[in-house]
Structure formats: structure tokens, C-alpha cells
Amino acid sequence: MAKKKGVRIDFISKSNLEGKSFNQLFNLIMKHVKDGGIIVLEESFTTEEKTELIQKSLNYVDNKFPGIEFAGFDAKKSWFWDSLGKIGLKKREGMVIVGRADVMNNLEQNKDKISLLARM
Amino acid sequence: MLKALKRLFSGFLGNNKDLNLGIYGPVNGGKTTLANAICMDIVGEKMGKASSIPHETREIVKKEKMKLEHNGKSISMNLVDTPGIATRVDYKEFTKKGLKKATAKNRSKEATKGIVEAIKFLDNVDACLVVLDSTQDPYNQINLTILGNLESKKIPIIVVANKIDSKKAKPDKIREAFPQYTVVDVSAKKGTKMNDLYDTIVKELR
């Protein structure tokens, strides 16, 4: 049977992500995006995790894989979330979308909207 | 935390250690052009090669013992130019700019390594100029991550809205996106408003 053409987009719910370590999430992301898919997580990353995402994903860059693009919404900053962060209980409130750099085209983001053109 | 304490105690003890001033930002924001402009003004020589091809700077470049004197104030610093931060390094973008395939692939490899080194080097800087291209939309994950990272490490930040000589420049968009930081508009290429930048450096980072 011929393989169907298109960009696969997976949405992963918050309950499915709960309790997962960054490394588990990273492996899940790379599994999807390496094959040309886009993954949307109902969770954001902390700043430190975003830095790690950039660093670790660069290890995968080669002549066939140009890296990732990502965008997302973070929870609004408040003293409550900041306080949780200070005692090591920071939650990943928000949303993140990750895909192959050559699939996620014309990525535009502002505080309220993300738009992109997914190209096969 | 340790870095913030070190900074506090060095202030009490009158430690005159040179400030490691990092120049960070996304690719093609004009970091090396800015580093060159600062170097030319202080010591009369350039720091590195700048070009329109992405990832021209693929290694950290340091210019040590630079004394910036401005409006009766001075600051002694080591200027650190870093490779542009990106998640995407596609050798095909280099071939589009006229590089041969093998050169482009090699450049891609070096650029990837350079970005990782630049991120690691964040632990060694005392303050940062975050250089953003004012002709581009500033609200993206790379910029948010760079700024958020510096903030979490308590590293003082000056955001430089570069390329204001372009008709497409919208430095106010940078101010709107990041109202919590000091934003200085410059054109490093033309040397426009560099005095405003020096004024901010000697006032805020000394």
C-alpha cells in the first residue's frame, strides 16, 4: 500500500505528560520530529529545559537533519509560580510545539498566536 | 546564585576584575558588527569577520583588557563575541549563499559546535549585550530562551536593538516584547547611537 503523504501532527495531553522527566520528553519529541512529524505538548518547558532542548537537539544535526524549530506559550509570570520555582517545584504550565526545521516553515509567534506553514 | 554572591562580594572587597561582557543573540543580528564597532572605538581595530552569510562567527572570540571611557566614567572589560544561537543549522542555506557543498557541510558542523560552546560559555560572562535585529520580529523562542537564561543566572542584560539604519527597523517592537529590559537602539554598521550604548554600559554595568 502506498504511504500517505502529509505532515503528521500529534497532540499530547497534559495528563499523558505528567511526571515525565525532561529526558523522557526530549526522547518523545525527537522520535516524532526526526521522521518529519510535528508534536504539540500541552505543557511548556522551563527556561533551563528550553536551553537543554536547543543544546541536545543540536547533537542530532547532520547533513540529513537540519535541527528543530519550536514555539510555545508559557504561563503568565506570577509571584505564585516564581515562588514554586524557587523551592524547586516549578510546573511546566503552557504549551509547546516542536518540529523539524525544514518542516516548520514561516514560523511566526507573538504572545497570543503561533502560526506556521507545515511543509512536507 | 554563586555568581551573584561572587559579584556582590567582589564589589565589597573592591575587586577590580575586568568585566566579561558577552555579546549574545540569534544568528545574523549583527553581533560581530557590534563587537567590531566597539573595538574600533576603543582600540582602533576590528575583532572578527562579519558577513551576511549565517554563522560567520563559529567560535567564541575574546578581546581582553579593553577600557571603555565615556562621559567621565570608565569600565575595564573583556569583550566576548559569540556564535549566534539557533536550533536550525541547514547546510543547504549556505549553498544558497554560494558556498560549495563540502564547505557548506563543514560550516554547518562548525556552527553547530559553536552554538553549544556559546551556550556553555554563559556561565563565564558577568554581563551581556543581547543583540537583536530590529527588522525582525523579536518575539521568538530563541530570544526568550537567551534572555530567560541570563535572567535566571542573574546576569545583567542590555538589549541592543540593532540595524536601525534599515527602513524596516522597528525597535519599538523589541521594547514592547521585552519591557523589563533596558533597550538601546543602534546601527552598529553605521556607528549610529553608539554613544547611547556606551552611556548605558558605563551606567548600568560598572
Coordinates of C-alpha atoms in Angstrom, one line a residue:
Chain A
M1 CA 0.0 0.0 0.0
A2 CA 1.4 3.5 -0.9
K3 CA 2.5 5.6 2.0
K4 CA 0.1 8.5 2.6
K5 CA 1.6 12.0 2.1
G6 CA 1.3 14.7 4.7
V7 CA 2.7 16.1 7.9
R8 CA 1.8 14.1 10.9
I9 CA 0.8 16.3 13.9
D10 CA 0.5 14.6 17.3
F11 CA -1.1 16.4 20.3
I12 CA -0.1 15.0 23.6
S13 CA -2.3 15.8 26.6
K14 CA -1.1 17.2 29.9
S15 CA -2.2 14.0 31.7
N16 CA -0.1 11.9 29.4
L17 CA 3.0 14.1 30.1
E18 CA 2.6 14.4 33.9
G19 CA 5.5 13.1 35.9
K20 CA 7.8 12.7 32.8
S21 CA 11.3 13.9 33.1
F22 CA 12.8 16.3 30.6
N23 CA 14.9 13.5 29.1
Q24 CA 11.7 11.4 28.6
L25 CA 10.0 14.4 26.9
F26 CA 13.1 15.1 24.8
N27 CA 13.2 11.5 23.5
L28 CA 9.5 11.6 22.7
I29 CA 10.0 14.9 20.8
M30 CA 12.9 13.6 18.8
K31 CA 11.2 10.4 18.0
H32 CA 8.4 12.4 16.3
V33 CA 10.3 15.2 14.7
K34 CA 13.2 13.1 13.2
D35 CA 10.7 11.5 10.9
G36 CA 9.2 14.8 9.8
G37 CA 6.3 15.0 12.3
I38 CA 5.2 17.9 14.5
I39 CA 4.4 17.4 18.1
V40 CA 2.3 19.6 20.3
L41 CA 2.7 19.2 24.1
E42 CA 0.1 20.5 26.5
E43 CA 3.0 21.7 28.7
S44 CA 5.7 24.2 28.3
F45 CA 9.4 23.9 29.3
T46 CA 11.2 25.9 31.9
T47 CA 14.0 28.3 30.6
E48 CA 16.6 25.8 31.6
E49 CA 14.8 23.0 29.8
K50 CA 14.5 25.1 26.7
T51 CA 18.2 25.7 26.7
E52 CA 18.7 22.0 27.1
L53 CA 16.3 21.3 24.2
I54 CA 18.4 23.6 22.0
Q55 CA 21.7 22.1 23.1
K56 CA 20.6 18.4 22.9
S57 CA 18.7 18.8 19.6
L58 CA 21.9 20.2 18.0
N59 CA 23.6 16.9 18.7
Y60 CA 21.3 15.4 16.1
V61 CA 22.1 17.9 13.4
D62 CA 23.7 16.3 10.4
N63 CA 23.5 16.6 6.6
K64 CA 20.1 15.0 6.7
F65 CA 18.6 16.6 9.8
P66 CA 18.7 20.4 9.9
G67 CA 17.6 20.7 13.5
I68 CA 14.3 21.7 15.1
E69 CA 12.1 24.8 15.3
F70 CA 9.9 25.3 18.4
A71 CA 7.4 27.8 19.6
G72 CA 5.0 27.9 22.6
F73 CA 3.1 29.7 25.2
D74 CA 4.4 30.0 28.7
A75 CA 2.2 30.5 31.8
K76 CA 2.0 34.1 32.8
K77 CA 4.6 35.0 35.4
S78 CA 3.2 35.5 38.9
W79 CA 4.7 35.5 42.4
F80 CA 3.0 32.2 42.9
W81 CA 4.8 30.4 40.1
D82 CA 8.0 32.2 40.8
S83 CA 7.8 31.1 44.4
L84 CA 7.2 27.5 43.4
G85 CA 10.2 27.7 41.1
K86 CA 12.4 28.9 43.9
I87 CA 11.6 25.8 46.0
G88 CA 12.2 23.5 43.1
L89 CA 8.5 22.8 42.3
K90 CA 8.2 24.7 39.0
K91 CA 5.5 23.3 36.8
R92 CA 5.6 23.3 33.1
E93 CA 2.5 25.4 32.5
G94 CA 1.7 26.3 28.9
M95 CA 2.1 24.7 25.6
V96 CA 4.9 23.9 23.2
I97 CA 5.1 22.9 19.5
V98 CA 8.2 21.3 18.0
G99 CA 9.0 20.1 14.5
R100 CA 11.8 19.6 12.1
A101 CA 13.3 22.9 11.0
D102 CA 12.6 22.2 7.3
V103 CA 9.0 21.1 8.0
M104 CA 8.0 24.1 10.3
N105 CA 8.2 27.0 7.8
N106 CA 7.3 30.6 8.2
L107 CA 7.0 30.2 11.9
E108 CA 5.6 33.4 13.5
Q109 CA 4.8 33.9 17.1
N110 CA 3.5 36.7 19.3
K111 CA 2.2 36.5 22.9
D112 CA -1.2 35.3 21.7
K113 CA -0.7 33.5 18.5
I114 CA 1.6 31.0 16.7
S115 CA 1.3 30.4 13.0
L116 CA 3.4 28.2 10.7
L117 CA 3.3 26.6 7.4
A118 CA 4.0 22.8 7.6
R119 CA 5.9 21.7 4.5
M120 CA 6.5 18.1 3.5
Chain B
M1 CA 23.3 32.2 42.9
L2 CA 27.0 31.6 43.5
K3 CA 27.8 34.0 40.7
A4 CA 25.5 36.7 42.2
L5 CA 27.2 36.3 45.6
K6 CA 30.7 36.4 44.0
R7 CA 29.7 39.6 42.2
L8 CA 28.4 41.1 45.5
F9 CA 31.5 40.2 47.5
S10 CA 33.9 41.4 44.8
G11 CA 32.0 44.8 45.0
F12 CA 32.5 44.9 48.8
L13 CA 36.2 44.0 48.5
G14 CA 36.9 46.4 45.8
N15 CA 38.0 43.7 43.4
N16 CA 38.7 45.4 40.1
K17 CA 38.4 42.3 38.0
D18 CA 37.7 43.1 34.3
L19 CA 34.1 42.6 33.4
N20 CA 33.4 39.7 31.0
L21 CA 30.9 41.3 28.7
G22 CA 29.3 38.7 26.4
I23 CA 27.7 39.6 23.1
Y24 CA 24.8 37.1 22.6
G25 CA 21.9 36.9 20.3
P26 CA 20.3 35.0 17.5
V27 CA 22.0 34.4 14.1
N28 CA 22.6 37.5 11.9
G29 CA 21.6 40.0 14.5
G30 CA 24.9 41.9 13.9
K31 CA 26.8 40.7 17.0
T32 CA 30.2 40.7 15.3
T33 CA 29.5 44.0 13.6
L34 CA 28.7 45.5 17.0
A35 CA 31.8 43.9 18.6
N36 CA 33.9 45.4 15.7
A37 CA 32.3 48.8 16.2
I38 CA 33.0 48.8 20.0
C39 CA 36.6 47.6 19.3
M40 CA 37.2 50.2 16.7
D41 CA 36.1 52.9 19.0
I42 CA 38.2 51.7 21.9
V43 CA 41.4 50.2 20.4
G44 CA 41.1 51.2 16.7
E45 CA 41.0 47.6 15.4
K46 CA 38.3 45.1 14.4
M47 CA 37.5 42.0 16.4
G48 CA 36.3 39.5 13.8
K49 CA 34.9 39.0 10.3
A50 CA 31.3 39.9 9.8
S51 CA 29.2 38.8 6.8
S52 CA 25.7 38.3 5.6
I53 CA 26.2 34.5 5.4
P54 CA 24.7 33.0 8.6
H55 CA 27.0 31.6 11.2
E56 CA 30.1 33.6 10.1
T57 CA 31.2 33.5 13.8
R58 CA 31.5 29.9 14.8
E59 CA 33.9 30.2 17.7
I60 CA 34.0 32.4 20.8
V61 CA 36.3 35.4 20.2
K62 CA 37.6 37.4 23.1
K63 CA 39.2 40.8 23.2
E64 CA 40.8 41.3 26.6
K65 CA 41.6 44.4 28.7
M66 CA 39.5 46.9 26.9
K67 CA 38.9 50.2 28.8
L68 CA 35.7 52.0 27.8
E69 CA 35.8 55.6 28.9
H70 CA 32.7 57.6 28.4
N71 CA 31.4 60.8 30.0
G72 CA 34.0 60.8 32.7
K73 CA 33.2 57.2 33.7
S74 CA 35.2 54.1 32.7
I75 CA 34.8 50.4 32.7
S76 CA 37.5 47.8 32.2
M77 CA 36.2 44.8 30.3
N78 CA 36.9 41.7 28.2
L79 CA 34.6 41.7 25.2
V80 CA 33.3 38.3 24.2
D81 CA 31.8 37.8 20.8
T82 CA 29.8 34.5 20.5
P83 CA 28.3 32.5 17.7
G84 CA 24.6 33.2 17.1
I85 CA 22.2 30.9 18.9
A86 CA 19.9 28.8 16.7
T87 CA 18.1 25.5 16.7
R88 CA 18.4 25.2 12.9
V89 CA 21.7 24.7 11.1
D90 CA 21.0 23.6 7.5
Y91 CA 24.0 23.3 5.2
K92 CA 21.7 24.0 2.2
E93 CA 21.2 27.6 3.4
F94 CA 25.0 28.1 2.9
T95 CA 25.0 26.6 -0.5
K96 CA 22.2 29.1 -1.4
K97 CA 24.6 31.8 -0.4
G98 CA 27.2 30.5 -2.9
L99 CA 29.3 28.1 -0.8
K100 CA 30.4 24.8 -2.2
K101 CA 28.6 21.7 -0.8
A102 CA 31.6 20.4 1.1
T103 CA 32.4 23.9 2.6
A104 CA 28.8 24.3 3.5
K105 CA 28.6 20.9 5.3
N106 CA 31.8 21.7 7.2
R107 CA 30.5 25.2 8.1
S108 CA 27.3 23.6 9.4
K109 CA 29.3 21.2 11.6
E110 CA 31.4 24.0 13.0
A111 CA 28.3 26.2 13.5
T112 CA 26.5 23.5 15.5
K113 CA 29.6 23.1 17.7
G114 CA 29.9 26.8 18.1
I115 CA 26.3 27.3 19.3
V116 CA 26.7 24.6 22.0
E117 CA 30.0 26.3 23.1
A118 CA 28.3 29.7 23.2
I119 CA 25.5 28.4 25.5
K120 CA 28.1 26.7 27.8
F121 CA 30.1 30.0 27.9
L122 CA 27.1 31.8 29.5
D123 CA 28.5 30.6 32.9
N124 CA 31.6 32.7 32.3
V125 CA 30.1 36.1 31.5
D126 CA 29.3 38.8 34.0
A127 CA 27.0 40.9 31.9
C128 CA 25.5 40.7 28.4
L129 CA 24.6 42.7 25.4
V130 CA 21.8 40.8 23.7
V131 CA 21.8 41.9 20.1
L132 CA 18.5 41.7 18.2
D133 CA 17.8 42.6 14.6
S134 CA 15.2 45.4 14.8
T135 CA 13.9 44.5 11.3
Q136 CA 12.8 41.0 12.6
D137 CA 10.0 40.0 14.9
P138 CA 11.7 39.8 18.3
Y139 CA 9.2 37.5 20.0
N140 CA 10.5 34.0 19.4
Q141 CA 11.7 31.1 21.5
I142 CA 15.4 31.7 20.8
N143 CA 15.3 35.3 22.1
L144 CA 13.0 34.3 25.0
T145 CA 15.4 31.4 25.9
I146 CA 18.5 33.6 25.8
L147 CA 17.0 36.3 27.9
G148 CA 15.3 33.9 30.3
N149 CA 18.6 32.0 30.8
L150 CA 20.6 35.2 31.5
E151 CA 17.8 36.4 33.9
S152 CA 17.8 33.1 35.8
K153 CA 21.6 33.3 36.2
K154 CA 21.2 36.9 37.4
I155 CA 23.4 38.2 34.7
P156 CA 22.8 41.9 33.9
I157 CA 21.4 42.4 30.4
I158 CA 21.3 45.3 27.9
V159 CA 19.2 44.6 24.9
V160 CA 20.6 46.1 21.7
A161 CA 18.1 46.9 19.0
N162 CA 20.5 46.8 16.1
K163 CA 20.1 47.7 12.4
I164 CA 18.1 50.9 13.0
D165 CA 19.6 52.3 9.7
S166 CA 17.2 50.0 7.8
K167 CA 13.8 51.3 6.7
K168 CA 12.3 48.1 8.0
A169 CA 13.6 48.7 11.5
K170 CA 11.0 48.6 14.3
P171 CA 13.0 48.9 17.6
D172 CA 9.8 49.7 19.5
K173 CA 8.6 46.2 18.8
I174 CA 11.6 45.0 20.8
R175 CA 10.6 47.3 23.7
E176 CA 7.1 46.0 23.5
A177 CA 8.2 42.4 23.5
F178 CA 10.7 42.8 26.4
P179 CA 9.6 45.8 28.5
Q180 CA 11.5 44.5 31.5
Y181 CA 14.9 45.2 30.0
T182 CA 16.9 48.3 29.0
V183 CA 16.8 48.5 25.2
V184 CA 19.3 50.7 23.3
D185 CA 18.8 51.4 19.6
V186 CA 21.9 51.4 17.4
S187 CA 23.2 50.8 14.0
A188 CA 26.5 49.0 14.6
K189 CA 27.1 49.1 10.8
K190 CA 26.8 52.9 10.6
G191 CA 28.0 53.6 14.1
T192 CA 24.7 55.3 14.9
K193 CA 23.8 56.0 18.6
M194 CA 26.9 54.0 19.8
N195 CA 27.3 56.8 22.4
D196 CA 23.9 55.8 23.9
L197 CA 25.1 52.3 24.2
Y198 CA 28.4 53.3 25.9
D199 CA 26.4 55.6 28.2
T200 CA 24.2 52.6 29.2
I201 CA 27.2 50.3 29.7
V202 CA 29.1 52.6 32.0
K203 CA 25.9 53.5 33.9
E204 CA 24.4 50.0 34.3
L205 CA 27.4 47.6 34.3
R206 CA 30.1 49.4 36.1

